[in-house]
Coordinates of C-alpha atoms and ligand atoms in Angstrom, one line a residue:
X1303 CA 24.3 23.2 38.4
X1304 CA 23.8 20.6 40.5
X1305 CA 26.5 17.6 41.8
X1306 CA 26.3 13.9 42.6
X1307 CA 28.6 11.1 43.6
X1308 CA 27.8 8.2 42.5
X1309 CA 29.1 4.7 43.7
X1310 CA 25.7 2.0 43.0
X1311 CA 25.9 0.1 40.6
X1312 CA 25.8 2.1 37.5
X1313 CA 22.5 0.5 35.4
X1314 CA 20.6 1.1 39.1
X1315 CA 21.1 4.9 38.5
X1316 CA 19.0 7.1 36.4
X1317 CA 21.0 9.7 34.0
X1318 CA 20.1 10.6 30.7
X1319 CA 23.3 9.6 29.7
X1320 CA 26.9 7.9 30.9
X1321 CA 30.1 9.1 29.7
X1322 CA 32.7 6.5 29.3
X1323 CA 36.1 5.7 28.4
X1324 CA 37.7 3.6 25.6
X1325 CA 41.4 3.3 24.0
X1326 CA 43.4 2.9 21.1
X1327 CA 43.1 -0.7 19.8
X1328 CA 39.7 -2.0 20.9
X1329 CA 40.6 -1.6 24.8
X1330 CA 37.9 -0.7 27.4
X1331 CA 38.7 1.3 30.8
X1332 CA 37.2 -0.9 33.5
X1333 CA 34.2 0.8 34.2
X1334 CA 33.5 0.8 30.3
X1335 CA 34.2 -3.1 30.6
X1336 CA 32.0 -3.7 33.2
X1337 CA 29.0 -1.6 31.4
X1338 CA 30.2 -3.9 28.4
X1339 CA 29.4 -7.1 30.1
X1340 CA 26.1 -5.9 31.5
X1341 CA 24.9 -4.7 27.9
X1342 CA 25.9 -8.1 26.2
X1343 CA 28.9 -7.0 24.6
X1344 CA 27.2 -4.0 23.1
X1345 CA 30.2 -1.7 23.5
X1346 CA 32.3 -4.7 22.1
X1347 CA 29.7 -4.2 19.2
X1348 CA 30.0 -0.5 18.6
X1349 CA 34.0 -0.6 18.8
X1350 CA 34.7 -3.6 16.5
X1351 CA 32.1 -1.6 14.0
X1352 CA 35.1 0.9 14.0
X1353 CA 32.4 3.6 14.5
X1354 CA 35.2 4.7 16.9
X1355 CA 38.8 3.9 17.2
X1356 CA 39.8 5.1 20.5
X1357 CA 42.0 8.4 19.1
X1358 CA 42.1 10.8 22.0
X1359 CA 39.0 13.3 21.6
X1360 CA 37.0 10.8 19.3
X1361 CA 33.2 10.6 20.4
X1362 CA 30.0 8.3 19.9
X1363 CA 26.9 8.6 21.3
X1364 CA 24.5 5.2 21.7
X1365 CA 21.2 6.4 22.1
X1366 CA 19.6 3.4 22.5
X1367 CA 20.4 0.0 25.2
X1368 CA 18.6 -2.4 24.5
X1369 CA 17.2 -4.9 27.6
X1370 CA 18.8 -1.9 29.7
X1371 CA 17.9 0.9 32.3
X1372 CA 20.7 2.7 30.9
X1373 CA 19.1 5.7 28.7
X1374 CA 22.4 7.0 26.9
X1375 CA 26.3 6.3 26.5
X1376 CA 28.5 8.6 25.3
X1377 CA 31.8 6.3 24.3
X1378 CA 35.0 8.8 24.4
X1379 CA 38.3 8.0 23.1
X1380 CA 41.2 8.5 25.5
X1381 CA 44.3 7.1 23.0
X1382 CA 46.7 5.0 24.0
X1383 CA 45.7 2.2 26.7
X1384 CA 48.9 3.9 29.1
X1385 CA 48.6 6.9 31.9
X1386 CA 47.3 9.8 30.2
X1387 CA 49.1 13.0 30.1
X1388 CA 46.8 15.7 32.4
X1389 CA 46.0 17.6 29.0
X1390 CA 44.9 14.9 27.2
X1391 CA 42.7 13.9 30.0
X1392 CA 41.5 17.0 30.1
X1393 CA 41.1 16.7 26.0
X1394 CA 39.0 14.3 26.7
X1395 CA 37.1 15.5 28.9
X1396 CA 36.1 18.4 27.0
X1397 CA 35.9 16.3 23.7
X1398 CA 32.9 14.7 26.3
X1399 CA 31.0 18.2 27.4
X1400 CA 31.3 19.3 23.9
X1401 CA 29.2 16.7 22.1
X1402 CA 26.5 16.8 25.0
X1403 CA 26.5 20.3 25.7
X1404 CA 23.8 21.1 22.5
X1405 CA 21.8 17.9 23.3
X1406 CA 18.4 18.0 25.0
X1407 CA 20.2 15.8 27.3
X1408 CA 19.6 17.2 31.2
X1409 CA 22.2 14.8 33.2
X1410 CA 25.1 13.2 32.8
X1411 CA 27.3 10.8 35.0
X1412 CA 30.5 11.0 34.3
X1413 CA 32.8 7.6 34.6
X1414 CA 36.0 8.8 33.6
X1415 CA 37.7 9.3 37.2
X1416 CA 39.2 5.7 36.7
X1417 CA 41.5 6.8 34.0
X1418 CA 44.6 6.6 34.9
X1419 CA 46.7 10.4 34.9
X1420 CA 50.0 10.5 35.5
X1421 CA 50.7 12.2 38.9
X1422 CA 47.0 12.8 39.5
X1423 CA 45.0 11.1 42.0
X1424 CA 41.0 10.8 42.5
X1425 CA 40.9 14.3 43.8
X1426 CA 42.4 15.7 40.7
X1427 CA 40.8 14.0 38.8
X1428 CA 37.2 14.7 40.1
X1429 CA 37.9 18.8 40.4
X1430 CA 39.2 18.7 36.4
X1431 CA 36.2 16.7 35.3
X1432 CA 34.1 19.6 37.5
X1433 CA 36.4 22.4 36.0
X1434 CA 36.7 21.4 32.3
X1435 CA 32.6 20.6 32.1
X1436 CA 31.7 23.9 34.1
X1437 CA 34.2 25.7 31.3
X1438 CA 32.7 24.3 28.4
X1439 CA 29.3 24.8 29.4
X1440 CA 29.6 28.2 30.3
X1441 CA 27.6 31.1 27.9
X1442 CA 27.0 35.0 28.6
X1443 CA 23.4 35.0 27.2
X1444 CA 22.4 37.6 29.2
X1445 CA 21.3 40.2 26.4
X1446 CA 20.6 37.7 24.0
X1447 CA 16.5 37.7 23.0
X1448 CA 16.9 33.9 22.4
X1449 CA 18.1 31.7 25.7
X1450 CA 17.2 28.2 23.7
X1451 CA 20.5 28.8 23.2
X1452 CA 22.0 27.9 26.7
X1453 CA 23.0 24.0 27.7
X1454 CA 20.0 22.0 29.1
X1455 CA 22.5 20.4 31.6
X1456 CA 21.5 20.6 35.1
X1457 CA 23.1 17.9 36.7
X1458 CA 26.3 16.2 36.7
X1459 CA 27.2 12.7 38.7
X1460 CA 30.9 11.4 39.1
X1461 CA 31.1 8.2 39.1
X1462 CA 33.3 6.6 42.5
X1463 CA 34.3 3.8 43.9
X1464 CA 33.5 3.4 47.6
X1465 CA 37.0 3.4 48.5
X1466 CA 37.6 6.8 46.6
X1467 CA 34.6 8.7 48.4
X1468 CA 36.4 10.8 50.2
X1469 CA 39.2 12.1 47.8
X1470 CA 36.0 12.4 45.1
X1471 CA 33.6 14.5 47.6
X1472 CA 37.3 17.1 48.5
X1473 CA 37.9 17.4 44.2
X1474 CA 34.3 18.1 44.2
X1475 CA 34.3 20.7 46.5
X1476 CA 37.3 22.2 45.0
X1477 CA 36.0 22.1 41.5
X1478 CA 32.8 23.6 42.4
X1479 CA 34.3 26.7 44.0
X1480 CA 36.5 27.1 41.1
X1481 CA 34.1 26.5 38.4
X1482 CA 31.6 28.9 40.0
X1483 CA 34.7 31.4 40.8
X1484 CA 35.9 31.5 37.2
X1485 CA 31.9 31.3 36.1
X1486 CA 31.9 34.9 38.0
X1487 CA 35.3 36.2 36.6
X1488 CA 33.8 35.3 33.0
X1489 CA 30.4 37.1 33.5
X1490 CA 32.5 40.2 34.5
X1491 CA 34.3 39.9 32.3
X1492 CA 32.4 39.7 29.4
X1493 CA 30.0 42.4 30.4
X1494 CA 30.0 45.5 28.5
X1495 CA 31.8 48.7 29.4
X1496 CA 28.3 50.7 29.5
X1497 CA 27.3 47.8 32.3
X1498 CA 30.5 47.0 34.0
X1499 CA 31.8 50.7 35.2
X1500 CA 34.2 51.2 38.3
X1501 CA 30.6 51.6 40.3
X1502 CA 29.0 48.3 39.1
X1503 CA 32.3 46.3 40.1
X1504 CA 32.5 48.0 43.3
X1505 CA 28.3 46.8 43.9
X1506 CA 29.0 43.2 42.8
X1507 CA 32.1 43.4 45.8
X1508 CA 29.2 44.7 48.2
X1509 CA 27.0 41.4 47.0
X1510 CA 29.5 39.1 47.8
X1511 CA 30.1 40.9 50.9
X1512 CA 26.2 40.6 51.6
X1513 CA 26.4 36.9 50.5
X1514 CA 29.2 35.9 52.3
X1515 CA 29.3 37.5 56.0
X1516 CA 33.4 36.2 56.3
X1517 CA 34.3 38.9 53.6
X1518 CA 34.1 42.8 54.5
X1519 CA 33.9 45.1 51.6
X1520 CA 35.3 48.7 51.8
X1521 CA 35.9 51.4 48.8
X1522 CA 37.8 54.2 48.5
X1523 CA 36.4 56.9 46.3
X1524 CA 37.8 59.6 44.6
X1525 CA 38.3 62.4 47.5
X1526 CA 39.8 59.4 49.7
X1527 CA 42.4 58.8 47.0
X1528 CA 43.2 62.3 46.8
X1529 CA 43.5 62.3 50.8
X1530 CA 46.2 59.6 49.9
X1531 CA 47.7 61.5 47.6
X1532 CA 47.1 58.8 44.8
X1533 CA 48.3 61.1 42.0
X1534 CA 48.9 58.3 39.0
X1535 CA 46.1 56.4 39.7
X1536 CA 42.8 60.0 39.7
X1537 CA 45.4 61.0 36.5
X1538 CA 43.7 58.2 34.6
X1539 CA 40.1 58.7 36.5
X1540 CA 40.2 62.6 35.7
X1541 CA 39.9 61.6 31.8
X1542 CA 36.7 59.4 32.5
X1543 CA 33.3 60.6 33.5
X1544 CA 32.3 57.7 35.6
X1545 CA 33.6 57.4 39.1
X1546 CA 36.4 55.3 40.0
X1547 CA 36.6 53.1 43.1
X1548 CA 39.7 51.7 44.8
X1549 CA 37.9 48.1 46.0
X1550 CA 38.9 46.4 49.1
X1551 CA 38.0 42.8 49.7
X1552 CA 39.1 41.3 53.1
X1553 CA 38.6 37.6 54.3
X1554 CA 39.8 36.5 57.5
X1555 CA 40.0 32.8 57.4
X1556 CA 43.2 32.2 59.0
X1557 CA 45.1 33.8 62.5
X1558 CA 44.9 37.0 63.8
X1559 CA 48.4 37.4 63.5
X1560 CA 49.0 35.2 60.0
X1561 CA 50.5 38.0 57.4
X1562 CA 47.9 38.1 54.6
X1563 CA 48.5 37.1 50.8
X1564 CA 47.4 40.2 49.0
X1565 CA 45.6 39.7 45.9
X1566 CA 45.7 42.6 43.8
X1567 CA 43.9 43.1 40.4
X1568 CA 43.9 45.7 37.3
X1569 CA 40.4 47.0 37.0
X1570 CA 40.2 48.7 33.4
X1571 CA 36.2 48.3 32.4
X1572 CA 37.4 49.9 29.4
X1573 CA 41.0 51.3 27.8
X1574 CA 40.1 53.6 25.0
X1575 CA 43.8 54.4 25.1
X1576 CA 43.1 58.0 26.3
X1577 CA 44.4 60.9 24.4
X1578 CA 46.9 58.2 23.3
X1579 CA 43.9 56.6 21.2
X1580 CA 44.0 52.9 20.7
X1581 CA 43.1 52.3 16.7
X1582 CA 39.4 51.0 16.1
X1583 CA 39.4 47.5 15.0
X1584 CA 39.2 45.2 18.4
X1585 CA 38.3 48.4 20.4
X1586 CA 35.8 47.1 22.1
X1587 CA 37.7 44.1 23.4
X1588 CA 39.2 46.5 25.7
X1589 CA 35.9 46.1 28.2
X1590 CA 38.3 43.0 29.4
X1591 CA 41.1 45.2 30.5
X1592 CA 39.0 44.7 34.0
X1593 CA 39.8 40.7 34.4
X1594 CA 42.4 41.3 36.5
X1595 CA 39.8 42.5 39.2
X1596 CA 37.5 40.2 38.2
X1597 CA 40.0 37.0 39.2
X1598 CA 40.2 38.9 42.3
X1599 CA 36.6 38.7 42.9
X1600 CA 36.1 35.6 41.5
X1601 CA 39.0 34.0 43.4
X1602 CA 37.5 35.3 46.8
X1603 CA 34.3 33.8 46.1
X1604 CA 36.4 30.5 45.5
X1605 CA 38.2 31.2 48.7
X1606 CA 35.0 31.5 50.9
X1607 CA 33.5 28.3 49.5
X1608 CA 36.7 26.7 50.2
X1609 CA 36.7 28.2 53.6
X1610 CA 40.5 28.0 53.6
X1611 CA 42.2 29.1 56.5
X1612 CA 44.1 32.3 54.9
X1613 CA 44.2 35.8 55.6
X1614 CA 43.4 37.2 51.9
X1615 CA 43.2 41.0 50.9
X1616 CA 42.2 41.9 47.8
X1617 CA 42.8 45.5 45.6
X1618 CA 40.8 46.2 42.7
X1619 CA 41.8 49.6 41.9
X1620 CA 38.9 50.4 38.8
X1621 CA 38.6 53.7 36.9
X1622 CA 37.7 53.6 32.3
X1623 CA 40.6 55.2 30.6
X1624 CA 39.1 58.1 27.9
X1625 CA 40.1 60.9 25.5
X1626 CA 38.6 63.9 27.1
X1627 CA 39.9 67.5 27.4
X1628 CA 40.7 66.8 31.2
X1629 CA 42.6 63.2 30.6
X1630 CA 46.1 63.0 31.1
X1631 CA 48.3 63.9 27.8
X1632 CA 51.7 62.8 26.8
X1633 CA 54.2 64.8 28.7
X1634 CA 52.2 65.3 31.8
X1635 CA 54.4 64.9 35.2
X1636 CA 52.3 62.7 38.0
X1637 CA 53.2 62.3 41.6
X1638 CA 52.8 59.0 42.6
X1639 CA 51.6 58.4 46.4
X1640 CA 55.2 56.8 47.2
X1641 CA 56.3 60.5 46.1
X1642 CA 58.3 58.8 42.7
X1643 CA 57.7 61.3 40.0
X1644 CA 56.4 59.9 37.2
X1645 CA 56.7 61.1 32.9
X1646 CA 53.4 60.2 30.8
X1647 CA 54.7 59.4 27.9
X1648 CA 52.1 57.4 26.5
X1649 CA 48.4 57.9 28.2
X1650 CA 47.6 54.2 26.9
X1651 CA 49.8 52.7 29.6
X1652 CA 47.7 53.3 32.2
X1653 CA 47.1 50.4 34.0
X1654 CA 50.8 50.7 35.8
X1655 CA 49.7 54.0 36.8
X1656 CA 46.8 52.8 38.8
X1657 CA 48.8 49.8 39.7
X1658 CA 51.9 51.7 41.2
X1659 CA 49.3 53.7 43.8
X1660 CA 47.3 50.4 44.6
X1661 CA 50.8 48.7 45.5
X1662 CA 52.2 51.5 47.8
X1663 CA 48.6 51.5 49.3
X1664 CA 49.4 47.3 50.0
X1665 CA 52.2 48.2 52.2
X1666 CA 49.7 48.9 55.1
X1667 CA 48.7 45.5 55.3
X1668 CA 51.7 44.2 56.1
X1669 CA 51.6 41.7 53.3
X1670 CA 53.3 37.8 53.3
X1671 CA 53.0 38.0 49.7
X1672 CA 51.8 40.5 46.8
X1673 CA 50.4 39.1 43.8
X1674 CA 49.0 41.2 41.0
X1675 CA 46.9 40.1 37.7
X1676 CA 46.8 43.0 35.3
X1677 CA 45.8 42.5 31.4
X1678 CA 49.0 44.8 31.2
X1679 CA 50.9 44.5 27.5
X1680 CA 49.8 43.9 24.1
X1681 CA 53.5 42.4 24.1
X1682 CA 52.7 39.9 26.2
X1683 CA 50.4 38.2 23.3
X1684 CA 53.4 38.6 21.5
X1685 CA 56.3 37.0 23.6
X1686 CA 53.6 34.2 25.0
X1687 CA 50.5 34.0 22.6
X1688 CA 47.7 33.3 24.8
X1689 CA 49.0 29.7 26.7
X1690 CA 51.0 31.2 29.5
X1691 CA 50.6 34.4 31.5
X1692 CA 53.5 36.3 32.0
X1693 CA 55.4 36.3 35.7
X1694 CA 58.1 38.3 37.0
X1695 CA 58.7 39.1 40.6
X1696 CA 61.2 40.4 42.9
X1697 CA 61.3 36.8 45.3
X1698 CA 62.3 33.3 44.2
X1699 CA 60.4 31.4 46.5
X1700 CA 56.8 32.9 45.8
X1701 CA 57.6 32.7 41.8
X1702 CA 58.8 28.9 42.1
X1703 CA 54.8 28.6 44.1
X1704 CA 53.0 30.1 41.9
X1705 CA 55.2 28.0 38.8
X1706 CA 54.2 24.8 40.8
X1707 CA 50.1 26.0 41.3
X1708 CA 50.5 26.4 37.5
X1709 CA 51.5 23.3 36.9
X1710 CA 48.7 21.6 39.4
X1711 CA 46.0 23.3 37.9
X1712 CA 46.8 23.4 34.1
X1713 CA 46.5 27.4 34.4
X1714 CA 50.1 27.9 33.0
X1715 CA 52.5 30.6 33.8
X1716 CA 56.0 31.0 31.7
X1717 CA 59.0 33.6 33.8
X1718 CA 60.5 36.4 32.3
X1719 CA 63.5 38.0 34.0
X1720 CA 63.4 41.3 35.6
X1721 CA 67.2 42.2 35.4
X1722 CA 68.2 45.6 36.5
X1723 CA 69.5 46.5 32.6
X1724 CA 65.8 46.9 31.5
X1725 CA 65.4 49.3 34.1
X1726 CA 67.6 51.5 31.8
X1727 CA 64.7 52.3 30.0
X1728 CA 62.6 53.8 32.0
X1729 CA 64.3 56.8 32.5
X1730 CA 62.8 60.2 31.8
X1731 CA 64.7 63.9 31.1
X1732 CA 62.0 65.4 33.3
X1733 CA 60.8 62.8 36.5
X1734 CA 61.7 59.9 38.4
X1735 CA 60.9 57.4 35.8
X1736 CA 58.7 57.3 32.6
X1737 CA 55.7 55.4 31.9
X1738 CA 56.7 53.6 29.1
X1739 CA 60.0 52.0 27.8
X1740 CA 59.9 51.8 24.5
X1741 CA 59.1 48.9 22.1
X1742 CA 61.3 46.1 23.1
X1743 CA 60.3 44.0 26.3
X1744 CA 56.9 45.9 26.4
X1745 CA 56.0 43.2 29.5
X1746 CA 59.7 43.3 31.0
X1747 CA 59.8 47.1 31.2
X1748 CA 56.3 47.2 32.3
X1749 CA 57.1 45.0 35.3
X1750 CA 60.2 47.1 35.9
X1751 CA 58.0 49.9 36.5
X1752 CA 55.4 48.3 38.9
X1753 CA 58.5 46.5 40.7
X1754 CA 59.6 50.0 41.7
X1755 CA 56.7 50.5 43.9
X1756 CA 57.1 46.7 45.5
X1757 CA 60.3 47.1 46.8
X1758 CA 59.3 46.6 50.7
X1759 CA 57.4 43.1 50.5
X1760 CA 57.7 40.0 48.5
X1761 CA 56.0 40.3 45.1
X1762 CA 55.0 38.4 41.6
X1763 CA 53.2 39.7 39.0
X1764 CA 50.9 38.0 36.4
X1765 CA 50.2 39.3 33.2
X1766 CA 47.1 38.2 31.8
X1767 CA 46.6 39.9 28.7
X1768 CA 47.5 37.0 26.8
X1769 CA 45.4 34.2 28.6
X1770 CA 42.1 35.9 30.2
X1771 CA 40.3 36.4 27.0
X1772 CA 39.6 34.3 24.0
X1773 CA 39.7 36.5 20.2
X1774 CA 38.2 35.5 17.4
X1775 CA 34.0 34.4 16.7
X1776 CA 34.7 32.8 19.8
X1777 CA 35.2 35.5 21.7
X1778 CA 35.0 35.9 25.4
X1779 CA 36.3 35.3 29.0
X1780 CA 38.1 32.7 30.1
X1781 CA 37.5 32.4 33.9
X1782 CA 41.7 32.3 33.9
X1783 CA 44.1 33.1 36.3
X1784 CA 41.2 31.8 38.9
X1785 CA 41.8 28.2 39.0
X1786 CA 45.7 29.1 39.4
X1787 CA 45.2 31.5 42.1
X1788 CA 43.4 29.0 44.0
X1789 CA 45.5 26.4 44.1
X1790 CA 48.5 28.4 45.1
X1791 CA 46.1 29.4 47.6
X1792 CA 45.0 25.8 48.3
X1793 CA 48.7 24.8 48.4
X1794 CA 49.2 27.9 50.9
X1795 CA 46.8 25.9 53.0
X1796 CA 48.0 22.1 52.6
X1797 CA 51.5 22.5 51.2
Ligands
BES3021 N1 45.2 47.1 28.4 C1 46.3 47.3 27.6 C2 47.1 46.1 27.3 C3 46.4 45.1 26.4 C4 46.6 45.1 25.0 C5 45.7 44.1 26.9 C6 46.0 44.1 24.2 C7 45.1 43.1 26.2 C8 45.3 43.1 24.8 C9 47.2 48.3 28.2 O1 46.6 49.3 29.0 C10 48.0 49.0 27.1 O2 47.3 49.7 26.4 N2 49.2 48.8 27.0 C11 50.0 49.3 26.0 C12 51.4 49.7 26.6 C13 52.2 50.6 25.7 C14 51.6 51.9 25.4 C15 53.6 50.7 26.3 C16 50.2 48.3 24.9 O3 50.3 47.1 25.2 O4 50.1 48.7 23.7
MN3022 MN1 46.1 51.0 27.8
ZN3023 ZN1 44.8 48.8 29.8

């Protein structure tokens, strides 16, 4: 994709078509009111028609100006002539992408940063317009025989004022490394388990490595987790034929001495279930119980682009979880690398167990802050649905951050507690503590379980298993927690 900002005179510039704003009750937003006076009232015209009313969402397209350089307006409703709310900006906007987005239509300028948001300035503004469009446009088409089917849009201009130049060209440069950051978490994402295997993750860390000198890649394999004495994580690799890898990605923007934020993500590239098999319908969905790694990847690449001045680790600990005759089975006893002692009573609960040896392994970094994204409970989906992800964590401070980055970046997040009752159960007859605790608070006791393995550093955990995939005929990636990541990052930076 290509970007431009935009401040000349608009009918001087040459898009294939303008995007712009009008509200409720006939009223114009003032760049739409000046394109009104140069078009002799034509948008004045089109409006008093009632061919659009100014709801919030509503779209027209003019495909023809006449006595004007102007090729194409798109007229989008943004409701009442007040502040808009930052989701029904954000409506708007992909109210805007969607109408264009199966046009032969090649560039568009968008002149909807003079809308007024509450709380948002230029900045915001510009990154959400970069963000939502990037989002919308997005489709895996790799093994499809038919690539008409992708968006013809190859360039996209935000229109500025001169005074605004600045604030546009920093929401520019934050929107692009998000949008192509979530672009990669989706791709991942949506590729299939035969594709995306523990190796093929681990090679697409190397490229970013290769592409990006400032991060260094390094995996453990199999016989170095066995030197660790990573017993729950090779439990769930010994049921899989393909290799797993524990990924490490290291960027060193910040101090020497700064403590780094470590980023740590569930790589799954698929959950069968194991000898605990998962039933078939909506099997194969389970090629996304990897997105966790994926934001991790996809956030770095953010990061670097960004070149924010962080120390930033990231953990993808990746292995496929099979029935096979040498996979773990219910009653098995693991030894953890922390030397907990742990019950399996329920082989489909396997991403803690890989999760548990990937957070004792953090403690050598001497982390400010451990933050892990797992697609961890089907009970998730049913506490949150699919707006929030889940958070718990052991420190109030980081929580409240990451509460605040989900605000800022529209990437929500919703708290659950992690009181010491739930701990309860967890207990097993036969070892330290059991893999599973039963049906109620499937996310709570799940937390409970990892939080016994983050005890020495400060620690929040996402669960994503509600919000990093789409379900339905529209299913697919969503690029999420990325854009939340990197503004808590971002704020890490500025705040
Ligand atoms: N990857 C799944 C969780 C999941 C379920 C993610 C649905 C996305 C959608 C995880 O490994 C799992 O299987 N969890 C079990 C835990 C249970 C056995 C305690 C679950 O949620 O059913
Ligand atoms: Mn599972
Ligand atoms: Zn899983």
């Amino acid at each position: 994709m290509n970007y431009a900002i935009e401040t000349a005179p608009l009918d001087s510039l040459k898009y294939d078509c303008l995007i712009l704003g009008v509200y409720q009750d006939l009223q114009l937003s003032a760049t739409t009111h000046s394109i009104n006076i140069s078009t002799k009232g034509l948008i004045n015209t089109i409006v008093s028609r009632g061919d659009i009313n100014g709801k919030n969402g509503e779209t027209v397209l003019i495909n023809a100006i006449p006595d004007n350089p102007i090729e194409r307006i798109l007229l989008v409703g943004l409701g009442e002539n007040k502040p808009l709310t930052s989701k029904n900006y954000r409506k708007a906007l992909l109210a805007a992408i969607n109408s264009l987005k199966k046009t032969n239509i090649k560039s568009i300028l968008c002149c909807l940063a003079d809308v007024e948001v509450i709380d948002a300035n230029q900045q915001w503004k510009t990154r959400q317009i970069i963000e939502v469009f990037n989002d919308a446009i997005y489709q895996f088409t790799a093994y499809k025989s038919n690539k008409e089917i992708t968006s013809k849009i190859e360039k996209i201009g935000i229109f500025s004022p001169e005074a605004e130049l600045i604030s546009t060209q920093l929401g520019l440069n934050q929107g692009r490394a998000i949008a192509d950051g979530m672009n990669l978490t989706k791709l991942l994402g949506d590729l299939p388990g035969n594709i995306c295997t523990p190796s093929y993750l681990a090679e697409q860390a190397f490229e970013l490595g290769k592409k990006y000198p400032s991060i260094d890649i390094s995996i453990l394999e199999e016989n170095d987790m066995e030197k660790l004495n990573m017993g729950a994580f090779l439990s769930v690799s010994r049921g899989s034929r393909q290799p797993a890898k524990l990924i490490t990605l290291n960027y060193q923007g910040g101090k020497k001495d700064d403590k780094p934020i470590v980023l740590i993500g569930k790589g799954l590239t698929f959950d069968a279930g194991g000898i605990s098999l998962k039933q078939a319908p909506g099997m194969d969905e389970m090629k996304y119980d990897m997105c966790g790694g994926a934001t991790v990847i996809g956030s770095f690449l953010a990061a670097v682009q960004m070149q924010l001045p962080l120390n930033i680790i990231g953990l993808i600990p990746s292995s496929e979880n099979m029935p096979d005759g040498d996979a773990n089975k219910p009653g098995d006893i693991l030894t953890s690398m922390s030397g907990k002692t742990i019950e399996v009573l329920n082989t489909d609960a396997e991403g803690r167990l890989l999760l548990c040896d990937t957070l004792t392994y953090a403690e050598r970094f001497n982390p400010d802050v451990v933050i892990d994204m797992a697609t961890l409970t089907g009970a998730c989906l049913v506490a949150l649905g699919r707006i929030p992800s889940g958070l718990l964590g052991n420190n109030d401070t980081l929580c409240n951050d990451l509460l605040t980055a989900a605000e800022m970046s529209n990437d929500s997040l919703w708290r659950l507690p992690l009181w010491e009752e739930y701990h309860e159960q967890l207990k097993s007859n036969f070892a330290d503590l059991a893999n599973v605790g039963g049906k109620d608070a499937g996310t709570i006791t799940a937390a409970c379980f990892l939080s016994q393995f983050a005890e020495n550093f400060h620690w929040a955990h996402l669960d994503i298993a509600g919000t990093a995939w789409r379900t339905g005929t529209n299913k697919g990636a969503t690029g999420r927690p990325v854009p939340l990541i990197c503004q808590y990052l971002i704020n890490r930076t500025y705040g």
